[in-house]
Short mmCIF file of C-alpha atoms in Angstrom, two decimals:
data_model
loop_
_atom_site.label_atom_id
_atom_site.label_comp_id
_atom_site.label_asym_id
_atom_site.label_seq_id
_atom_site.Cartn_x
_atom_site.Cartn_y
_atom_site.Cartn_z
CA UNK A 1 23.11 157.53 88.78
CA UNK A 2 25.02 160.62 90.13
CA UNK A 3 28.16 161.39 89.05
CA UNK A 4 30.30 164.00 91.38
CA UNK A 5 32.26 165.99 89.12
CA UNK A 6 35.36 166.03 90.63
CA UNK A 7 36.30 169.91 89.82
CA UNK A 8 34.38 170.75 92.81
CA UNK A 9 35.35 168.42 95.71
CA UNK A 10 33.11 167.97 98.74
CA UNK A 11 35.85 168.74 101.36
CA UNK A 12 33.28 167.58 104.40
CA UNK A 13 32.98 163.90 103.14
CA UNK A 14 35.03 161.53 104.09
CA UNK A 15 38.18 160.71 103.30
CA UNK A 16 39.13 158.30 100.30
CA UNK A 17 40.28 154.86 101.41
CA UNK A 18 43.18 153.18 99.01
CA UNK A 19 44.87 149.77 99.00
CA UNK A 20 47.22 150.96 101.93
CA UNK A 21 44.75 150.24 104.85
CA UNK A 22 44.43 152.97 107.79
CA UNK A 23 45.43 155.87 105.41
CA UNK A 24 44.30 158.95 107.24
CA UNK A 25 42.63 161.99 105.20
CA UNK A 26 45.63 164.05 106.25
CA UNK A 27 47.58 161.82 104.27
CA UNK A 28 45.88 161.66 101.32
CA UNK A 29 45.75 165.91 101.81
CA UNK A 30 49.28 165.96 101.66
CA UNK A 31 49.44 164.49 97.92
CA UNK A 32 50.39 166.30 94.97
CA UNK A 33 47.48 168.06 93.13
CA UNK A 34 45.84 166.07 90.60
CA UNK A 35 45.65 167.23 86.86
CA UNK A 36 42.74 166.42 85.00
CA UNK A 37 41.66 167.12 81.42
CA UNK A 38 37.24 167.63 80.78
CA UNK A 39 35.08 168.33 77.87
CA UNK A 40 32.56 170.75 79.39
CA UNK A 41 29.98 172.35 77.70
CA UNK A 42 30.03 175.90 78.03
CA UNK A 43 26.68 177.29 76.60
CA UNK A 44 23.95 175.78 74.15
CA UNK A 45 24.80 176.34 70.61
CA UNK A 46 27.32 174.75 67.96
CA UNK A 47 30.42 172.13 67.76
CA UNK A 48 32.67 175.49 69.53
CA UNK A 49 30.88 175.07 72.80
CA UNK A 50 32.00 172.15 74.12
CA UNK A 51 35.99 172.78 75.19
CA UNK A 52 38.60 171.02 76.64
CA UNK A 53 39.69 172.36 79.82
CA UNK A 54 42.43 171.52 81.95
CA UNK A 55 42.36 171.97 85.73
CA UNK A 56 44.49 171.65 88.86
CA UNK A 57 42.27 170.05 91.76
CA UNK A 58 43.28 168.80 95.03
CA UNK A 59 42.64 165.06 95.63
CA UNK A 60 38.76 164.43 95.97
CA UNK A 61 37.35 162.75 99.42
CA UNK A 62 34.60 160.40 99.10
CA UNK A 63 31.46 159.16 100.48
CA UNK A 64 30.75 156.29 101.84
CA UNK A 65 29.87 154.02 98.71
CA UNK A 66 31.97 156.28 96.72
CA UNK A 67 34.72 155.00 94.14
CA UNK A 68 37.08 157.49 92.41
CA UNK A 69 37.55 155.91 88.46
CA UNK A 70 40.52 157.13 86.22
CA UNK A 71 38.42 157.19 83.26
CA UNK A 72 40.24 155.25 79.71
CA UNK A 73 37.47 155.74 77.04
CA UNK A 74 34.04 157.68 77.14
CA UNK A 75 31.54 156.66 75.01
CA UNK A 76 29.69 159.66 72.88
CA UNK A 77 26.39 159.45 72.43
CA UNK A 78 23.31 161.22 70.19
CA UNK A 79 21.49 162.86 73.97
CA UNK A 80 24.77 164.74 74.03
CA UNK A 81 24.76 165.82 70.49
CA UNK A 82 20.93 167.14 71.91
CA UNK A 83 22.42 168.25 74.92
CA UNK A 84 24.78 170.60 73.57
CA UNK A 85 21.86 171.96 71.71
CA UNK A 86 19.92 172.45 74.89
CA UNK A 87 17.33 169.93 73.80
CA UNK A 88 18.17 167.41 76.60
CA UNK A 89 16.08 168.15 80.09
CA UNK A 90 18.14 165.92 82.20
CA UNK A 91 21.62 167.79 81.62
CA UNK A 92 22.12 170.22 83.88
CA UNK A 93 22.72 173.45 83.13
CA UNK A 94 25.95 175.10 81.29
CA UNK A 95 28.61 175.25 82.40
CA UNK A 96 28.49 171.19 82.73
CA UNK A 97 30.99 168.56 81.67
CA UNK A 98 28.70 165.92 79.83
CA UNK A 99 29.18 162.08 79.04
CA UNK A 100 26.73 159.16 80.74
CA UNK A 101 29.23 156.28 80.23
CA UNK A 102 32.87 155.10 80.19
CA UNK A 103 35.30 152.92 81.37
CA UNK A 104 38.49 152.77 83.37
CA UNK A 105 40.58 151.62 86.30
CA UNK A 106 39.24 152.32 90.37
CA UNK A 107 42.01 154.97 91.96
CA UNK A 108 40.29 155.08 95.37
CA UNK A 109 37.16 153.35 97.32
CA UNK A 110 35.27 155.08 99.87
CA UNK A 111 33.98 153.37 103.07
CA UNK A 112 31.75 150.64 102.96
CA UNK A 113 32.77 149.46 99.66
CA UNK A 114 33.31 145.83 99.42
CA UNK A 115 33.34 144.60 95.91
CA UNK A 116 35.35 147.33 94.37
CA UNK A 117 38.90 147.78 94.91
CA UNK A 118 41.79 149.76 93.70
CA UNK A 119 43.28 149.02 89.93
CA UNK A 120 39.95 147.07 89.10
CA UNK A 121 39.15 147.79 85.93
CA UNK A 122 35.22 148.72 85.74
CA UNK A 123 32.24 150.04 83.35
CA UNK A 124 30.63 153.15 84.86
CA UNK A 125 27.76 155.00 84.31
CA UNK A 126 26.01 158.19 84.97
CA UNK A 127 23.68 161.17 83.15
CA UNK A 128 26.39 163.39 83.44
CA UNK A 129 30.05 163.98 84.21
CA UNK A 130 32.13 161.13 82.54
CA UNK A 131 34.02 163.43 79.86
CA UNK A 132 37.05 163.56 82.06
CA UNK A 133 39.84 161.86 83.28
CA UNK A 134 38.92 161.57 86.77
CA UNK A 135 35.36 161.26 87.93
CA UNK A 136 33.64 159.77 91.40
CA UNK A 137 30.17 157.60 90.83
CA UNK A 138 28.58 155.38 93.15
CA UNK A 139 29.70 152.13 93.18
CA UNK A 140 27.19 150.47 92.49
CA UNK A 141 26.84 152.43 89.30
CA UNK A 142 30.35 150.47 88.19
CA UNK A 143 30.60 146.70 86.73
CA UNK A 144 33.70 144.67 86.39
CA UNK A 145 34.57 144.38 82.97
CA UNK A 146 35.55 141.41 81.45
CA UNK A 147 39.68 140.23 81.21
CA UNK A 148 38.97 139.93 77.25
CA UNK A 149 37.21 143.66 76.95
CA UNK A 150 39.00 146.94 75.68
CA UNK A 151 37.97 149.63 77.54
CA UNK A 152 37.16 151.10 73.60
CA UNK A 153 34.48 148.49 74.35
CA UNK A 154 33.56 148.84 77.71
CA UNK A 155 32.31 152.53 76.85
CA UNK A 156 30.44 150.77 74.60
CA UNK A 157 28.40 148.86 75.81
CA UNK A 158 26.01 150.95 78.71
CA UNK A 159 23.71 153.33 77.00
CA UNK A 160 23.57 151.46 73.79
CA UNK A 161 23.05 147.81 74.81
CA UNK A 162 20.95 148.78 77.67
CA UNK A 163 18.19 150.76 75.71
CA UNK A 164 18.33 147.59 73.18
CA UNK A 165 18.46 144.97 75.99
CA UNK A 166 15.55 147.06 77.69
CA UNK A 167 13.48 147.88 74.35
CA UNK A 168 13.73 144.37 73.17
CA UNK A 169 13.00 141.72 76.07
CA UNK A 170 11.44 144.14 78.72
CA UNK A 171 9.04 145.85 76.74
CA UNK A 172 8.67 144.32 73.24
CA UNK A 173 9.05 141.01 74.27
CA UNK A 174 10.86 139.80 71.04
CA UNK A 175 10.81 135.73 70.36
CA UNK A 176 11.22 133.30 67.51
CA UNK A 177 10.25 133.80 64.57
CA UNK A 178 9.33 137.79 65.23
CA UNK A 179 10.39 140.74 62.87
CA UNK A 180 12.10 143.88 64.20
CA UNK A 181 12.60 146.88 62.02
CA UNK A 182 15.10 149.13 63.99
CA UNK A 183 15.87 152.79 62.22
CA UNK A 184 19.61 153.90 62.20
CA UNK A 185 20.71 150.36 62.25
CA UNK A 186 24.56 151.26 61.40
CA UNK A 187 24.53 153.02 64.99
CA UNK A 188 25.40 152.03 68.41
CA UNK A 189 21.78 150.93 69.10
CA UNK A 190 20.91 149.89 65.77
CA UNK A 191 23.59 147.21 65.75
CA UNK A 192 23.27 146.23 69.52
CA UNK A 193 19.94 145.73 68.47
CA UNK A 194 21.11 143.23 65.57
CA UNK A 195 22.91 141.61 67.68
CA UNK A 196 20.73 141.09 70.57
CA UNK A 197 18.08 140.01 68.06
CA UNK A 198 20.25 137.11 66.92
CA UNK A 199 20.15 135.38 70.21
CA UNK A 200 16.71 134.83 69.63
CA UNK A 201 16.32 132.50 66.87
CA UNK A 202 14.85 133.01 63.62
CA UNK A 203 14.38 137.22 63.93
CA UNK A 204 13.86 138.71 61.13
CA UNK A 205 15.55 141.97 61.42
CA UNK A 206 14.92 145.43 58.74
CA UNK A 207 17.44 147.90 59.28
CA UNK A 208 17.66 151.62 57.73
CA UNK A 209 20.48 152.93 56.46
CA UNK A 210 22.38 154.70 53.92
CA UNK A 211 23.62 152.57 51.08
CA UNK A 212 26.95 152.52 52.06
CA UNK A 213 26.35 150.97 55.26
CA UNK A 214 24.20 147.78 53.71
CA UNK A 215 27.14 145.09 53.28
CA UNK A 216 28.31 145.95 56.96
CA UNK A 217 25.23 145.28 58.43
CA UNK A 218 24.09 142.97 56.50
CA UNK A 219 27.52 140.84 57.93
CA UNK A 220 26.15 142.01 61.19
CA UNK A 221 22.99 140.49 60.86
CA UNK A 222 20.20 143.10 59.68
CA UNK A 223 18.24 140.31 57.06
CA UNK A 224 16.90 143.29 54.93
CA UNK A 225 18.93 147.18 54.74
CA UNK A 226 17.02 149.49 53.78
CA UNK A 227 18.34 152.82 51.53
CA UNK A 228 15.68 155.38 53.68
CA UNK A 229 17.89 158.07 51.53
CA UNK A 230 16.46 156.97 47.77
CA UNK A 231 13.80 154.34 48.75
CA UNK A 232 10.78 154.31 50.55
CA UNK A 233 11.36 152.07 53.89
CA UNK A 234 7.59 151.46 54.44
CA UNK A 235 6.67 150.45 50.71
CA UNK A 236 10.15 147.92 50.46
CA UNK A 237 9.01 146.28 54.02
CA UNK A 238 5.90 145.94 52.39
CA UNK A 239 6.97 144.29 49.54
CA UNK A 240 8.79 141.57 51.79
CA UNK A 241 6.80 141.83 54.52
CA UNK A 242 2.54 142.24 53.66
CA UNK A 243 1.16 142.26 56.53
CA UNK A 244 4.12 144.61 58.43
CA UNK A 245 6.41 143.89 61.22
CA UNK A 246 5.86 142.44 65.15
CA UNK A 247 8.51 145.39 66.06
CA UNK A 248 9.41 148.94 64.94
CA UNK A 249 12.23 150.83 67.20
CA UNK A 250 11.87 154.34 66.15
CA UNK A 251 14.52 157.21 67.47
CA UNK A 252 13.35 159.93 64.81
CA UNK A 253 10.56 160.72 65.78
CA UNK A 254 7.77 162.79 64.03
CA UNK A 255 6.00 161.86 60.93
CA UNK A 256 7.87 158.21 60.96
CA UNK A 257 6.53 157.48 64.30
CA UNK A 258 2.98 157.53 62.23
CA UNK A 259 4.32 155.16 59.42
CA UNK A 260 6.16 152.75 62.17
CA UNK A 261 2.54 152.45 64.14
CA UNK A 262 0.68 151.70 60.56
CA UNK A 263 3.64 148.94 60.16
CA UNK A 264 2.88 146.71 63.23
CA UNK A 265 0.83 143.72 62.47
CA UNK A 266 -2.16 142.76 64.93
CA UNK A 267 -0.70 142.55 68.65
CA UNK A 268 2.55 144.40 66.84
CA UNK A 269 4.70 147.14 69.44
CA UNK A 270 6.31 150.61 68.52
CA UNK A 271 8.63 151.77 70.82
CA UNK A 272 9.93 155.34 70.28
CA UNK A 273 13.36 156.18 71.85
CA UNK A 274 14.86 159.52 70.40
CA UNK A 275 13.31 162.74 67.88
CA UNK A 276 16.32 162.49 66.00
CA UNK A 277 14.30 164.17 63.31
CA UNK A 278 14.71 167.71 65.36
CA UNK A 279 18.68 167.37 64.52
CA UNK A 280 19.24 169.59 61.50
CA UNK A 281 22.39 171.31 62.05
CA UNK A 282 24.85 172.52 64.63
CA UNK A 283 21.86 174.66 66.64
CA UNK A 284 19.02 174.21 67.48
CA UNK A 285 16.42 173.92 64.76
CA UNK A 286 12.94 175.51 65.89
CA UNK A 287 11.15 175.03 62.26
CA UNK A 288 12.45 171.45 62.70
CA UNK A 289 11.34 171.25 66.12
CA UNK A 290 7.36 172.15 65.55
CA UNK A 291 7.24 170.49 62.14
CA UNK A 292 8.76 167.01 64.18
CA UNK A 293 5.94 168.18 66.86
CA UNK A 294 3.52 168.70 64.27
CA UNK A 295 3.54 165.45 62.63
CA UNK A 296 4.26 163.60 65.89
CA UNK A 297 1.51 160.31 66.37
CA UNK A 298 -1.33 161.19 67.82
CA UNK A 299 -3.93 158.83 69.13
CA UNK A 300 -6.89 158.08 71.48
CA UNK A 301 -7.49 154.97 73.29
CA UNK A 302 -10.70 153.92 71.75
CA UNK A 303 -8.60 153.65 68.58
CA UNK A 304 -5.49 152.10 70.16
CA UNK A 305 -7.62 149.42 71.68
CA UNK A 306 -9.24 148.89 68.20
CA UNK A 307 -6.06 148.71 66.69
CA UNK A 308 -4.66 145.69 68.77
CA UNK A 309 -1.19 147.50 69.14
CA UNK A 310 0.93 148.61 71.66
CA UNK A 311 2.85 151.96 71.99
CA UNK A 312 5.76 152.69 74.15
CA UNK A 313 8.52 154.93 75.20
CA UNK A 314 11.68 154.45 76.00
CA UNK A 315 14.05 156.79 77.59
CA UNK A 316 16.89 155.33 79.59
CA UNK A 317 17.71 158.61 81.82
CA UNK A 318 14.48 158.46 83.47
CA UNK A 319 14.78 154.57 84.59
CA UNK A 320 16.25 155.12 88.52
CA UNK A 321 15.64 151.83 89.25
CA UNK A 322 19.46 150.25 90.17
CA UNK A 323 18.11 146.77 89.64
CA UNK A 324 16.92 147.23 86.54
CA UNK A 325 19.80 148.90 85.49
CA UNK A 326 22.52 146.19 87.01
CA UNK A 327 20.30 143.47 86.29
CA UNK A 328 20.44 144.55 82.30
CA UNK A 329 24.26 145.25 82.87
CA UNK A 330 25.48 141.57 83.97
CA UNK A 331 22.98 139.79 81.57
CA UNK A 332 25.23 141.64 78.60
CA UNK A 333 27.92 141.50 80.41
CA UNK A 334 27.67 137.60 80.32
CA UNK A 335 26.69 137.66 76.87
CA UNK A 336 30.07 139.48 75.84
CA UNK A 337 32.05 136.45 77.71
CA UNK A 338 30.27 134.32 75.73
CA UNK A 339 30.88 135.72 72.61
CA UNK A 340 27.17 136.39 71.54
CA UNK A 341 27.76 140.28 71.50
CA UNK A 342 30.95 142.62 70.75
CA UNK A 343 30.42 146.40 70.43
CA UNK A 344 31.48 147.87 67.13
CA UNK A 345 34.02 151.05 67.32
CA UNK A 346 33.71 153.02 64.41
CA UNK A 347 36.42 155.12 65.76
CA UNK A 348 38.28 156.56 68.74
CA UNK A 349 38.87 160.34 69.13
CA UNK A 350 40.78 162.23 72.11
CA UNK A 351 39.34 164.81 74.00
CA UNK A 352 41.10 167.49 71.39
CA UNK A 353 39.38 166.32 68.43
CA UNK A 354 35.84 166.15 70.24
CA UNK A 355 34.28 168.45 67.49
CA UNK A 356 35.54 165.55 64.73
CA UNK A 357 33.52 163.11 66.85
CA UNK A 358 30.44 165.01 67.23
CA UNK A 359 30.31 165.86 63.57
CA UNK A 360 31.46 162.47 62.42
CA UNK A 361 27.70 160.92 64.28
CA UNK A 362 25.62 164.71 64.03
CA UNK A 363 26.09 163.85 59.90
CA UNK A 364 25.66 159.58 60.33
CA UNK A 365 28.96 158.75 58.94
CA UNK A 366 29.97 156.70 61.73
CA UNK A 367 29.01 152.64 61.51
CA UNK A 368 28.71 151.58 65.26
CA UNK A 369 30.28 153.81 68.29
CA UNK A 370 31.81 156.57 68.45
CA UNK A 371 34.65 156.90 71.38
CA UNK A 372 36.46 159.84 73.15
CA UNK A 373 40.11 159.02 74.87
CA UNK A 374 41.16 161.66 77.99
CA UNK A 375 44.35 160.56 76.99
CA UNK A 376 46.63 163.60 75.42
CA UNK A 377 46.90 162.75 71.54
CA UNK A 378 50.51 161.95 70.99
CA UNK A 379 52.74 164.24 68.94
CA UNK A 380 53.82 161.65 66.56
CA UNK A 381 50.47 161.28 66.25
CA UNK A 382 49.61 164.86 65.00
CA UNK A 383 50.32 165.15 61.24
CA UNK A 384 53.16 167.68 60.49
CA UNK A 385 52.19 170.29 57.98
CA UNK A 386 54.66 171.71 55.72
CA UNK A 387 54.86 175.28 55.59
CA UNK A 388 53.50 175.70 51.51
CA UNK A 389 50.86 173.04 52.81
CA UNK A 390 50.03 175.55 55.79
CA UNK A 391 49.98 178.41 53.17
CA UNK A 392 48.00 176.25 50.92
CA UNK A 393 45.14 175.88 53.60
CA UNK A 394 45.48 179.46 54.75
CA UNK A 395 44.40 180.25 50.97
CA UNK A 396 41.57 177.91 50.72
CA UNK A 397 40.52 178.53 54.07
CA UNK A 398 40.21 182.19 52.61
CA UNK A 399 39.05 181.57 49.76
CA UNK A 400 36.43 179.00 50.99
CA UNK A 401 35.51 181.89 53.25
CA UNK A 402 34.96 184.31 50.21
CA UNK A 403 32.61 181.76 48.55
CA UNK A 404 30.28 181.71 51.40
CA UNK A 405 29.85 185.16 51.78
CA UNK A 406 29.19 185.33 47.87
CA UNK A 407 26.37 183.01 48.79
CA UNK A 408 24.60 184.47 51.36
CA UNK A 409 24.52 187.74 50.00
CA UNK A 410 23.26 185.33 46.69
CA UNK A 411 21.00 184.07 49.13
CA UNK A 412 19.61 187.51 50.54
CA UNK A 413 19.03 188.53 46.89
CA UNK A 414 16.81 185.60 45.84
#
């Protein structure tokens, strides 16, 4: 699942074929430079370190199997939020533009490929590279997206639906009449779970989230939210539920990794997928990291085996296997065209306003996926300040300032 950032072109591969048969690489050499916007990462640390850059490059060449994807919509996802953090082993090392999915339209094919061709309109993946507006993947690594699908959508749908399409019928083996409880259920994979679950019939599905959140995913399909802010999740399953769940989907991690595995009923399966309990702020939280550690589940396999349950992990970045993936890929793809899944956008963000995005999911507002657009953000549609509005926030921006120095020295004192 390589992506080949296209900043640094390989100038010995071969040259890019187009829809014009027989163009020669000299050709294509003689075209103007291509402009192309990225979000790259520039060091570990806060919201600041992940800029948008701008760069001139000469047209890429590509290798056989190559495609070259002008890239619509990017899909954002919680490993970056990690990433950025320096918490996420498979990134590569800074300076890096990040991203593992998004969608867009094939510019050029390389040789040998037969089942792409230029202006298709395709899903791509990879574990690194797609924040920008131009990007080269393997082919195989793209899938034709639906006529009916946004691209909003098609950025959607890979790292979400593929870690619930995986979690659910590869590993957990979810059937009728099962119960599910799935953490974070107002987020990409909490509601691709939901849905996936309702092709199954007679799921019962618990779903944590914040209050706010309940009557939208309870239209969704979660049978039971959960308030994990003011209520405790474990004692209001157990109310419902005595004897526990056949399924608990954990991505935080730590000391709820314990309470999931004390959930499952007899035969019952925990798969964990995520530690989002190590996100506490912008940087990286090292009391949060050991206590997470600390209170991780720990257990030996004389009392596994006398337990009756089953333990997995899940991590989608590691899976290299291209069936797998494609296999997963055109089973939801063919649920989409039939109408039995639709990704939720919570909203849509362009590469300037990437630090709105990645605060917008780092403090759970958003309900389903959050999206970045290369596209430039339109002037018209960049509010116009007045100037006493601009003075306005100049003061309060001060003033706001003033308050939280007050505070820390506070702070220092106590």
């Amino acid at each position: 699942m390589k992506v080949v950032q296209v900043n640094k072109p390989d100038e010995s591969a071969p040259a890019a074929t187009s829809d014009a048969p027989g163009e020669s690489g000299a050709a294509a050499a003689e075209e103007k430079p291509l402009s192309c916007r990225a979000l790259v990462l520039t060091g570990f640390g806060g919201y600041d370190k992940v800029r948008l850059q701008v760069k001139t490059l000469e047209r890429p060449r590509l290798k056989a199997g190559e495609v070259l994807v002008r890239v619509k919509a990017c899909g954002l996802n919680f490993a970056e939020l990690l990433g950025r953090q320096g918490l996420y082993e498979l990134l590569p090392a800074p300076p890096v533009t990040m991203g593992m999915e998004g969608s867009g339209v094939v510019e050029a094919v390389g040789e040998g490929v037969k089942d792409r061709k230029v202006g298709d309109r395709v899903i791509a993946m990879s574990r690194s590279g797609m924040w920008q507006e131009l990007v080269i993947v393997p082919a195989n690594y793209t899938f034709p997206m639906p006529e009916q699908m946004s691209f909003e959508e098609g950025a959607a749908i890979p790292v979400n639906y593929i870690t619930a399409y995986m979690m659910l019928f590869e590993m957990a083996n979810v059937r009728p009449s099962k119960s599910v409880l799935v953490h974070m259920a107002a987020g990409g994979v909490g509601i691709a779970v939901t849905q996936l679950c309702q092709t199954v019939p007679d799921v019962t599905v618990f779903g944590t989230a914040s209050a706010s959140k309940h009557e939208t995913i309870a239209q969704g399909g979660v049978t039971h939210p959960i308030d994990y802010r003011t209520k405790d999740y474990v004692e209001e399953i157990r109310k419902i539920s005595p004897k526990g769940v056949d399924i608990v989907l954990d991505p935080l991690g730590g000391s709820d990794t314990q309470k999931g595995f004390n959930l499952l009923k007899p035969l019952g399966t925990l798969i964990v997928f995520g530690v989002a309990n190590c996100m506490t702020g912008q940087k990286k939280n090292l009391l949060a990291m050991a206590k997470t550690w600390y209170n991780q589940l720990s257990l030996n396999m004389l009392k596994l085996m006398q337990a009756n349950k089953a333990v997995c992990g899940f991590h989608l970045g590691y899976i290299t296997d291209e069936q797998l993936i494609s296999r997963a890929m055109v089973t939801l793809l063919e649920l989409y065209r039939q109408g039995k899944i639709k990704p939720r956008i919570d909203s849509c963000y362009h590469f300037e306003e990437v630090t709105d995005a990645m605060k917008r999911m780092h403090e759970r507002q958003n309900i389903g996926k959050v999206i970045l657009l290369p596209e430039p953000k339109k002037e018209e549609d960049k509010p116009d300040a007045e100037p006493g509005e601009i003075v306005e926030k100049t003061e309060a921006a001060v003033s706001e300032k003033k308050e939280e120095a007050k505070e820390e020295v506070k702070a220092e004192k106590d």
